[in-house]
PDB file of C-alpha atoms and ligand atoms in Angstrom:
ATOM      1  CA  MET A  27       9.504  -0.324  11.745  1.00 94.00           C
ATOM      2  CA  LEU A  28       9.903  -2.649   8.884  1.00 97.00           C
ATOM      3  CA  LYS A  29      13.165  -3.809   7.933  1.00 98.00           C
ATOM      4  CA  ILE A  30      13.790  -6.007   5.024  1.00 98.00           C
ATOM      5  CA  GLU A  31      17.099  -6.987   4.414  1.00 98.00           C
ATOM      6  CA  ASN A  32      19.019  -9.029   1.532  1.00 97.00           C
ATOM      7  CA  MET A  33      15.798 -10.318   0.936  1.00 97.00           C
ATOM      8  CA  SER A  34      15.336 -12.834  -2.553  1.00 97.00           C
ATOM      9  CA  CYS A  35      12.193 -14.225  -3.443  1.00 97.00           C
ATOM     10  CA  GLY A  36      10.230 -15.167  -6.853  1.00 96.00           C
ATOM     11  CA  TYR A  37       7.694 -17.999  -8.238  1.00 95.00           C
ATOM     12  CA  GLY A  38       8.549 -21.860  -7.791  1.00 90.00           C
ATOM     13  CA  ARG A  39      12.155 -21.619  -9.480  1.00 90.00           C
ATOM     14  CA  ILE A  40      12.037 -17.897 -11.271  1.00 94.00           C
ATOM     15  CA  GLU A  41      13.958 -15.790  -8.814  1.00 95.00           C
ATOM     16  CA  VAL A  42      12.324 -12.065  -8.951  1.00 96.00           C
ATOM     17  CA  ILE A  43      13.745 -10.315  -6.493  1.00 97.00           C
ATOM     18  CA  ARG A  44      17.414 -10.343  -5.687  1.00 95.00           C
ATOM     19  CA  ASN A  45      18.911  -9.574  -2.541  1.00 96.00           C
ATOM     20  CA  ILE A  46      16.974  -6.299  -1.577  1.00 97.00           C
ATOM     21  CA  SER A  47      17.024  -4.169   1.517  1.00 98.00           C
ATOM     22  CA  ILE A  48      14.195  -1.621   2.633  1.00 97.00           C
ATOM     23  CA  GLU A  49      13.451   0.173   5.340  1.00 97.00           C
ATOM     24  CA  VAL A  50      10.501   2.481   6.729  1.00 98.00           C
ATOM     25  CA  GLY A  51      10.036   3.774   9.539  1.00 97.00           C
ATOM     26  CA  ASP A  52       8.037   6.674  10.751  1.00 96.00           C
ATOM     27  CA  GLU A  53       7.371   8.223   7.906  1.00 96.00           C
ATOM     28  CA  SER A  54       6.298   7.632   4.159  1.00 97.00           C
ATOM     29  CA  VAL A  55       8.006   5.667   1.488  1.00 98.00           C
ATOM     30  CA  GLY A  56       7.381   5.438  -1.808  1.00 97.00           C
ATOM     31  CA  LEU A  57       8.524   2.040  -4.040  1.00 97.00           C
ATOM     32  CA  PHE A  58       8.638   2.730  -7.433  1.00 96.00           C
ATOM     33  CA  GLY A  59       9.650   1.670 -10.733  1.00 94.00           C
ATOM     34  CA  PRO A  60       8.340   0.129 -14.187  1.00 91.00           C
ATOM     35  CA  ASN A  61       5.672  -3.221 -15.321  1.00 91.00           C
ATOM     36  CA  GLY A  62       7.245  -6.407 -13.858  1.00 93.00           C
ATOM     37  CA  ALA A  63      10.115  -4.612 -11.441  1.00 94.00           C
ATOM     38  CA  GLY A  64       8.757  -6.632  -8.632  1.00 95.00           C
ATOM     39  CA  LYS A  65       6.835  -4.252  -6.445  1.00 96.00           C
ATOM     40  CA  THR A  66       3.778  -6.634  -6.063  1.00 96.00           C
ATOM     41  CA  THR A  67       6.006  -9.630  -5.506  1.00 97.00           C
ATOM     42  CA  LEU A  68       8.205  -7.527  -2.707  1.00 97.00           C
ATOM     43  CA  ILE A  69       4.941  -6.570  -1.077  1.00 96.00           C
ATOM     44  CA  ASN A  70       3.478  -9.865  -1.492  1.00 95.00           C
ATOM     45  CA  ALA A  71       6.539 -10.854   0.324  1.00 96.00           C
ATOM     46  CA  LEU A  72       6.033  -9.008   3.597  1.00 95.00           C
ATOM     47  CA  MET A  73       2.363 -10.195   3.751  1.00 93.00           C
ATOM     48  CA  GLY A  74       3.079 -13.697   3.489  1.00 93.00           C
ATOM     49  CA  ILE A  75       1.730 -14.018   0.043  1.00 93.00           C
ATOM     50  CA  VAL A  76       5.114 -14.939  -1.017  1.00 95.00           C
ATOM     51  CA  LYS A  77       8.144 -16.851   1.116  1.00 95.00           C
ATOM     52  CA  PRO A  78      11.462 -15.248   0.756  1.00 96.00           C
ATOM     53  CA  THR A  79      14.198 -17.568  -0.302  1.00 96.00           C
ATOM     54  CA  SER A  80      16.511 -15.910   1.848  1.00 96.00           C
ATOM     55  CA  GLY A  81      17.276 -12.782   3.783  1.00 97.00           C
ATOM     56  CA  ARG A  82      15.039 -11.352   6.536  1.00 97.00           C
ATOM     57  CA  ILE A  83      12.063  -9.386   6.884  1.00 97.00           C
ATOM     58  CA  SER A  84      10.943  -7.629  10.774  1.00 97.00           C
ATOM     59  CA  PHE A  85       8.545  -5.424  11.868  1.00 97.00           C
ATOM     60  CA  ASN A  86       9.180  -3.676  15.393  1.00 95.00           C
ATOM     61  CA  GLY A  87      12.041  -5.746  15.643  1.00 95.00           C
ATOM     62  CA  ARG A  88      10.171  -8.990  15.117  1.00 95.00           C
ATOM     63  CA  ASN A  89      11.446 -11.528  12.819  1.00 96.00           C
ATOM     64  CA  ILE A  90       8.178 -11.892  10.467  1.00 96.00           C
ATOM     65  CA  THR A  91      10.285 -13.568   7.694  1.00 96.00           C
ATOM     66  CA  GLY A  92       8.029 -15.729   6.203  1.00 92.00           C
ATOM     67  CA  ILE A  93       5.142 -14.842   8.298  1.00 92.00           C
ATOM     68  CA  GLU A  94       1.187 -16.328   7.412  1.00 92.00           C
ATOM     69  CA  THR A  95      -0.781 -13.574   5.526  1.00 89.00           C
ATOM     70  CA  HIS A  96      -3.301 -13.608   8.792  1.00 89.00           C
ATOM     71  CA  GLU A  97      -0.387 -13.217  11.524  1.00 92.00           C
ATOM     72  CA  ALA A  98       0.694  -9.626   9.123  1.00 92.00           C
ATOM     73  CA  ALA A  99      -2.645  -8.678   9.486  1.00 90.00           C
ATOM     74  CA  ARG A 100      -2.932  -9.078  13.323  1.00 91.00           C
ATOM     75  CA  MET A 101       0.225  -7.872  14.013  1.00 92.00           C
ATOM     76  CA  GLY A 102      -0.516  -4.409  12.349  1.00 94.00           C
ATOM     77  CA  ILE A 103       0.432  -4.450   8.371  1.00 95.00           C
ATOM     78  CA  ALA A 104      -2.491  -3.928   6.168  1.00 95.00           C
ATOM     79  CA  LEU A 105      -2.850  -3.916   2.001  1.00 94.00           C
ATOM     80  CA  VAL A 106      -4.624  -2.038   0.038  1.00 95.00           C
ATOM     81  CA  PRO A 107      -4.102  -4.738  -3.130  1.00 92.00           C
ATOM     82  CA  GLN A 108      -3.338  -3.845  -6.781  1.00 87.00           C
ATOM     83  CA  GLU A 109      -6.640  -5.378  -7.613  1.00 82.00           C
ATOM     84  CA  ARG A 110      -9.093  -3.966  -5.226  1.00 69.00           C
ATOM     85  CA  GLU A 111     -10.986  -6.699  -3.681  1.00 81.00           C
ATOM     86  CA  LEU A 112     -14.120  -5.684  -2.440  1.00 93.00           C
ATOM     87  CA  PHE A 113     -17.048  -6.987  -2.436  1.00 95.00           C
ATOM     88  CA  PRO A 114     -19.121  -5.384  -5.130  1.00 95.00           C
ATOM     89  CA  ARG A 115     -22.301  -6.722  -3.952  1.00 96.00           C
ATOM     90  CA  MET A 116     -22.145  -5.906  -0.780  1.00 97.00           C
ATOM     91  CA  THR A 117     -22.839  -1.965   0.520  1.00 98.00           C
ATOM     92  CA  VAL A 118     -20.206  -0.125   1.784  1.00 98.00           C
ATOM     93  CA  LEU A 119     -20.456  -0.400   5.148  1.00 98.00           C
ATOM     94  CA  ASP A 120     -20.237  -4.190   5.205  1.00 97.00           C
ATOM     95  CA  ASN A 121     -16.875  -3.824   3.353  1.00 97.00           C
ATOM     96  CA  LEU A 122     -15.602  -1.650   5.746  1.00 97.00           C
ATOM     97  CA  GLU A 123     -16.507  -4.015   8.744  1.00 96.00           C
ATOM     98  CA  LEU A 124     -15.057  -6.794   6.837  1.00 94.00           C
ATOM     99  CA  GLY A 125     -11.996  -4.963   7.684  1.00 92.00           C
ATOM    100  CA  CYS A 126     -11.656  -5.680  11.125  1.00 91.00           C
ATOM    101  CA  LEU A 127     -14.070  -8.080  11.837  1.00 88.00           C
ATOM    102  CA  TYR A 128     -11.880 -11.460  11.440  1.00 84.00           C
ATOM    103  CA  ILE A 129      -8.609 -10.318  12.538  1.00 85.00           C
ATOM    104  CA  PRO A 130      -8.340 -11.303  16.009  1.00 83.00           C
ATOM    105  CA  GLY A 131      -8.675  -8.266  18.893  1.00 84.00           C
ATOM    106  CA  LYS A 132      -9.517  -6.037  16.079  1.00 84.00           C
ATOM    107  CA  ALA A 133     -13.481  -6.099  16.342  1.00 85.00           C
ATOM    108  CA  GLU A 134     -12.908  -4.365  19.111  1.00 87.00           C
ATOM    109  CA  GLY A 135     -13.404  -0.681  18.977  1.00 89.00           C
ATOM    110  CA  MET A 136     -14.819  -1.110  15.548  1.00 93.00           C
ATOM    111  CA  ALA A 137     -17.402   1.845  16.210  1.00 94.00           C
ATOM    112  CA  ASP A 138     -14.858   4.642  16.964  1.00 95.00           C
ATOM    113  CA  ARG A 139     -12.211   3.563  13.803  1.00 95.00           C
ATOM    114  CA  LEU A 140     -15.612   3.419  11.566  1.00 97.00           C
ATOM    115  CA  ASP A 141     -16.164   6.953  12.785  1.00 97.00           C
ATOM    116  CA  ALA A 142     -12.178   7.635  12.189  1.00 95.00           C
ATOM    117  CA  VAL A 143     -12.912   6.125   8.377  1.00 96.00           C
ATOM    118  CA  PHE A 144     -16.125   8.343   7.731  1.00 97.00           C
ATOM    119  CA  GLU A 145     -14.676  11.544   8.621  1.00 95.00           C
ATOM    120  CA  LYS A 146     -11.236  10.741   6.345  1.00 94.00           C
ATOM    121  CA  PHE A 147     -13.462   9.498   3.717  1.00 95.00           C
ATOM    122  CA  PRO A 148     -17.109  11.631   3.554  1.00 96.00           C
ATOM    123  CA  ILE A 149     -18.600   9.746   0.638  1.00 96.00           C
ATOM    124  CA  LEU A 150     -17.973   6.598   2.528  1.00 97.00           C
ATOM    125  CA  LYS A 151     -20.680   7.610   4.913  1.00 98.00           C
ATOM    126  CA  GLU A 152     -22.715   9.030   2.279  1.00 98.00           C
ATOM    127  CA  ARG A 153     -22.589   5.930   0.614  1.00 98.00           C
ATOM    128  CA  ARG A 154     -22.591   3.508   3.351  1.00 97.00           C
ATOM    129  CA  SER A 155     -25.645   1.818   2.585  1.00 98.00           C
ATOM    130  CA  GLN A 156     -25.056   1.278  -1.361  1.00 98.00           C
ATOM    131  CA  PRO A 157     -23.330  -1.509  -3.002  1.00 98.00           C
ATOM    132  CA  ALA A 158     -19.741  -1.061  -2.898  1.00 97.00           C
ATOM    133  CA  GLY A 159     -19.940  -2.067  -6.599  1.00 96.00           C
ATOM    134  CA  THR A 160     -22.192   1.020  -8.068  1.00 96.00           C
ATOM    135  CA  MET A 161     -19.459   3.553  -6.714  1.00 95.00           C
ATOM    136  CA  SER A 162     -17.231   5.416  -8.730  1.00 94.00           C
ATOM    137  CA  GLY A 163     -13.836   3.924  -9.038  1.00 92.00           C
ATOM    138  CA  GLY A 164     -12.112   7.174  -6.890  1.00 93.00           C
ATOM    139  CA  GLN A 165     -14.983   6.219  -4.649  1.00 95.00           C
ATOM    140  CA  GLN A 166     -14.260   2.200  -4.385  1.00 95.00           C
ATOM    141  CA  ARG A 167     -10.256   2.932  -3.725  1.00 94.00           C
ATOM    142  CA  GLN A 168     -11.479   5.533  -0.886  1.00 95.00           C
ATOM    143  CA  LEU A 169     -13.563   2.323   0.196  1.00 96.00           C
ATOM    144  CA  ALA A 170     -10.779   0.054  -0.367  1.00 96.00           C
ATOM    145  CA  ILE A 171      -8.143   2.571   1.593  1.00 96.00           C
ATOM    146  CA  GLY A 172     -11.017   3.080   4.409  1.00 96.00           C
ATOM    147  CA  ARG A 173     -10.770  -0.973   4.618  1.00 96.00           C
ATOM    148  CA  ALA A 174      -7.642  -1.510   5.306  1.00 96.00           C
ATOM    149  CA  LEU A 175      -7.560   1.176   8.264  1.00 96.00           C
ATOM    150  CA  MET A 176     -10.314  -0.350   9.790  1.00 96.00           C
ATOM    151  CA  ALA A 177      -8.007  -3.124  10.809  1.00 94.00           C
ATOM    152  CA  ASP A 178      -5.932  -0.474  12.828  1.00 93.00           C
ATOM    153  CA  PRO A 179      -2.806  -0.787  10.955  1.00 95.00           C
ATOM    154  CA  LYS A 180       0.648   0.776  11.944  1.00 96.00           C
ATOM    155  CA  LEU A 181       1.555   0.250   8.527  1.00 97.00           C
ATOM    156  CA  LEU A 182      -0.425   1.099   5.531  1.00 97.00           C
ATOM    157  CA  ILE A 183       0.374  -0.505   2.375  1.00 97.00           C
ATOM    158  CA  LEU A 184      -0.766   0.767  -1.026  1.00 97.00           C
ATOM    159  CA  ASP A 185       0.058  -1.410  -4.144  1.00 96.00           C
ATOM    160  CA  GLU A 186      -0.260   1.054  -6.722  1.00 95.00           C
ATOM    161  CA  PRO A 187      -3.484   3.515  -5.523  1.00 95.00           C
ATOM    162  CA  SER A 188      -3.293   5.420  -8.914  1.00 94.00           C
ATOM    163  CA  LEU A 189      -3.865   2.506 -11.465  1.00 92.00           C
ATOM    164  CA  GLY A 190      -7.194   3.312 -13.609  1.00 90.00           C
ATOM    165  CA  LEU A 191      -8.322   6.577 -11.911  1.00 92.00           C
ATOM    166  CA  GLN A 192      -8.344   9.631 -13.739  1.00 92.00           C
ATOM    167  CA  PRO A 193      -5.299  12.452 -12.740  1.00 92.00           C
ATOM    168  CA  SER A 194      -7.874  14.685 -10.674  1.00 92.00           C
ATOM    169  CA  ILE A 195      -8.726  11.747  -8.953  1.00 93.00           C
ATOM    170  CA  VAL A 196      -5.180  10.752  -8.136  1.00 94.00           C
ATOM    171  CA  SER A 197      -4.571  14.224  -7.309  1.00 94.00           C
ATOM    172  CA  GLU A 198      -7.230  14.617  -4.724  1.00 93.00           C
ATOM    173  CA  LEU A 199      -6.149  10.805  -2.926  1.00 93.00           C
ATOM    174  CA  TYR A 200      -2.587  11.739  -2.544  1.00 94.00           C
ATOM    175  CA  GLY A 201      -3.602  14.791  -1.135  1.00 93.00           C
ATOM    176  CA  ARG A 202      -5.421  12.307   1.268  1.00 93.00           C
ATOM    177  CA  LEU A 203      -1.982  10.113   1.704  1.00 94.00           C
ATOM    178  CA  ALA A 204      -0.131  13.011   2.279  1.00 93.00           C
ATOM    179  CA  GLU A 205      -2.449  13.887   5.403  1.00 92.00           C
ATOM    180  CA  MET A 206      -2.766  10.182   7.030  1.00 92.00           C
ATOM    181  CA  LYS A 207       1.174  10.095   6.705  1.00 89.00           C
ATOM    182  CA  LYS A 208       1.089  12.023  10.331  1.00 89.00           C
ATOM    183  CA  ASP A 209      -1.080   9.147  11.821  1.00 91.00           C
ATOM    184  CA  ILE A 210       0.105   5.841  10.120  1.00 96.00           C
ATOM    185  CA  SER A 211       3.298   4.491   8.206  1.00 97.00           C
ATOM    186  CA  ILE A 212       2.976   4.147   4.662  1.00 98.00           C
ATOM    187  CA  LEU A 213       4.465   1.855   1.937  1.00 98.00           C
ATOM    188  CA  VAL A 214       3.456   3.141  -1.482  1.00 98.00           C
ATOM    189  CA  THR A 215       4.225   1.462  -4.897  1.00 97.00           C
ATOM    190  CA  GLU A 216       3.551   3.549  -7.861  1.00 95.00           C
ATOM    191  CA  GLN A 217       4.169   3.994 -11.659  1.00 90.00           C
ATOM    192  CA  ASN A 218       2.769   7.148 -11.433  1.00 90.00           C
ATOM    193  CA  VAL A 219       6.097   8.893  -9.771  1.00 94.00           C
ATOM    194  CA  ARG A 220       4.948  12.347 -10.187  1.00 92.00           C
ATOM    195  CA  GLU A 221       1.847  12.385  -7.971  1.00 91.00           C
ATOM    196  CA  SER A 222       3.286  10.215  -5.304  1.00 94.00           C
ATOM    197  CA  LEU A 223       6.429  11.923  -5.016  1.00 94.00           C
ATOM    198  CA  ARG A 224       4.491  14.883  -3.464  1.00 91.00           C
ATOM    199  CA  ALA A 225       3.301  12.706  -0.687  1.00 94.00           C
ATOM    200  CA  VAL A 226       6.283  10.913   0.568  1.00 97.00           C
ATOM    201  CA  ASP A 227       9.363  11.335   2.579  1.00 97.00           C
ATOM    202  CA  ARG A 228      11.720   9.067   0.814  1.00 97.00           C
ATOM    203  CA  GLY A 229      11.370   6.726  -2.134  1.00 98.00           C
ATOM    204  CA  TYR A 230      13.567   3.501  -3.975  1.00 98.00           C
ATOM    205  CA  VAL A 231      13.439   2.932  -7.533  1.00 97.00           C
ATOM    206  CA  MET A 232      13.255  -0.519  -8.027  1.00 96.00           C
ATOM    207  CA  GLU A 233      14.551  -1.880 -11.650  1.00 94.00           C
ATOM    208  CA  ASN A 234      15.065  -5.800 -12.453  1.00 92.00           C
ATOM    209  CA  GLY A 235      14.242  -6.737  -9.150  1.00 93.00           C
ATOM    210  CA  GLY A 236      16.765  -4.648  -6.916  1.00 95.00           C
ATOM    211  CA  VAL A 237      17.069  -1.066  -5.773  1.00 96.00           C
ATOM    212  CA  ALA A 238      18.420   1.336  -8.917  1.00 95.00           C
ATOM    213  CA  ILE A 239      17.985   4.256  -6.931  1.00 96.00           C
ATOM    214  CA  SER A 240      17.023   5.590  -3.617  1.00 97.00           C
ATOM    215  CA  GLY A 241      17.018   8.728  -1.469  1.00 98.00           C
ATOM    216  CA  SER A 242      14.756  11.944  -0.421  1.00 98.00           C
ATOM    217  CA  ALA A 243      11.478  12.847  -2.072  1.00 97.00           C
ATOM    218  CA  GLU A 244      13.945  16.141  -2.899  1.00 96.00           C
ATOM    219  CA  GLU A 245      16.684  14.038  -4.052  1.00 97.00           C
ATOM    220  CA  LEU A 246      14.685  11.738  -6.041  1.00 97.00           C
ATOM    221  CA  LYS A 247      12.789  14.779  -8.391  1.00 95.00           C
ATOM    222  CA  THR A 248      16.397  15.961  -9.192  1.00 94.00           C
ATOM    223  CA  ASN A 249      18.024  12.789  -9.937  1.00 95.00           C
ATOM    224  CA  PRO A 250      18.716  12.998 -13.792  1.00 94.00           C
ATOM    225  CA  HIS A 251      17.847   9.356 -14.307  1.00 93.00           C
ATOM    226  CA  VAL A 252      14.242   9.465 -12.247  1.00 94.00           C
ATOM    227  CA  VAL A 253      14.126  12.729 -14.079  1.00 94.00           C
ATOM    228  CA  LYS A 254      14.545  11.038 -17.805  1.00 93.00           C
ATOM    229  CA  VAL A 255      12.835   7.996 -17.113  1.00 92.00           C
ATOM    230  CA  TYR A 256       9.798   8.422 -14.937  1.00 90.00           C
ATOM    231  CA  LEU A 257       9.174  12.072 -14.420  1.00 89.00           C
ATOM    232  CA  GLY A 258       9.622  13.423 -18.411  1.00 78.00           C
ATOM    233  CA  LEU A 259      10.524  16.784 -19.516  1.00 58.00           C
ATOM    234  CA  SER A 260       6.795  17.934 -18.979  1.00 48.00           C
TER     235      SER A 260
HETATM  236  N1  LIG B  28       2.272 -15.087 -10.135  1.00 82.36           N
HETATM  237  C1  LIG B  28       3.081 -15.436 -10.711  1.00 82.36           C
HETATM  238  N2  LIG B  28       3.920 -16.196 -11.420  1.00 82.36           N
HETATM  239  C2  LIG B  28       5.262 -16.242 -11.890  1.00 82.36           C
HETATM  240  N3  LIG B  28       5.446 -15.035 -12.239  1.00 82.36           N
HETATM  241  C3  LIG B  28       5.302 -13.818 -11.872  1.00 82.36           C
HETATM  242  C4  LIG B  28       3.866 -14.048 -11.380  1.00 82.36           C
HETATM  243  N4  LIG B  28       3.616 -12.501 -10.986  1.00 82.36           N
HETATM  244  C5  LIG B  28       4.262 -11.775 -11.242  1.00 82.36           C
HETATM  245  N5  LIG B  28       5.480 -12.752 -11.934  1.00 82.36           N
HETATM  246  C6  LIG B  28       6.462 -11.842 -12.430  1.00 82.36           C
HETATM  247  O1  LIG B  28       7.144 -11.276 -11.274  1.00 82.36           O
HETATM  248  C7  LIG B  28       7.544 -10.256 -12.244  1.00 82.36           C
HETATM  249  C8  LIG B  28       7.263  -9.101 -11.548  1.00 82.36           C
HETATM  250  O2  LIG B  28       6.271  -8.779 -11.309  1.00 82.36           O
HETATM  251  P1  LIG B  28       5.103  -7.439 -10.448  1.00 82.36           P
HETATM  252  O3  LIG B  28       3.882  -8.019  -9.943  1.00 82.36           O
HETATM  253  O4  LIG B  28       5.946  -8.183  -8.818  1.00 82.36           O
HETATM  254  O5  LIG B  28       5.704  -6.285 -10.828  1.00 82.36           O
HETATM  255  P2  LIG B  28       4.985  -4.964 -10.499  1.00 82.36           P
HETATM  256  O6  LIG B  28       6.443  -4.326 -10.396  1.00 82.36           O
HETATM  257  O7  LIG B  28       3.977  -4.849  -9.344  1.00 82.36           O
HETATM  258  O8  LIG B  28       4.738  -4.485 -11.693  1.00 82.36           O
HETATM  259  P3  LIG B  28       3.153  -3.431 -12.353  1.00 82.36           P
HETATM  260  O9  LIG B  28       3.949  -2.524 -12.099  1.00 82.36           O
HETATM  261  O10 LIG B  28       2.515  -4.009 -13.442  1.00 82.36           O
HETATM  262  O11 LIG B  28       2.274  -3.994 -11.021  1.00 82.36           O
HETATM  263  C9  LIG B  28       7.330  -9.947 -13.825  1.00 82.36           C
HETATM  264  O12 LIG B  28       8.152 -10.546 -14.647  1.00 82.36           O
HETATM  265  C10 LIG B  28       6.101 -11.006 -13.485  1.00 82.36           C
HETATM  266  O13 LIG B  28       5.963 -11.577 -15.002  1.00 82.36           O
HETATM  267 MG1  LIG B  29       2.290  -4.780  -9.278  1.00 82.36          MG
END
């Protein structure tokens, strides 16, 4: 589905990602690594926010290197950004509808997708007439994911979904993502490797703009470097 080959990118003259290769098939893939490793930058390159300086990105066989952001959305890539970017004064329902209204061809079938999102996240149905900003952090994260799903994506990208949430809410969130991966490909970045490993099939550990380790979730759970640096001894 998604294939990144030998891609480099950065900001101005500063190269952040160096020659990276990553693939996501019909599966759920984690992108782990510390602060500043380049996870968000990689995602920005996928979404056309940052332009690659070399290498190639393809999606379902089509070259999407340097694509515009709205084209990425139309092709079926949806991002739940690290900064939530909801409209806090607008209602939950309006925020959800904005997930698809302005993407060509995606407004059709909106009612059915809304039902599907409400089924996955019942709290959003309950709170649909409420301003988004009045909900709890965990509920807002559900709304951000629901909004991304309204665009009917083939690939859902989540940038550090656990950030700022209590541990119990993070577990619940990853439980839901584990269910969702049956229907949709997922690429999720995390510093919270322990929780994320429960929901992904495979993962890459990024350090200093490159892939340091990759493997199945099981392999990563027992990799000595991952255990030492990311999972701790507890
Ligand atoms: N807009 C920007 N302009 C210049 N440098 C940037 C910009 N955004 C990020 N960087 C730099 O790029 C590097 C990678 O940052 P990035 O945000 O991709 O890391 P990250 O892995 O997502 O980290 P975090 O886990 O904190 O979100 C860092 O050194 C950061 O300072
Ligand atoms: Mg980031």
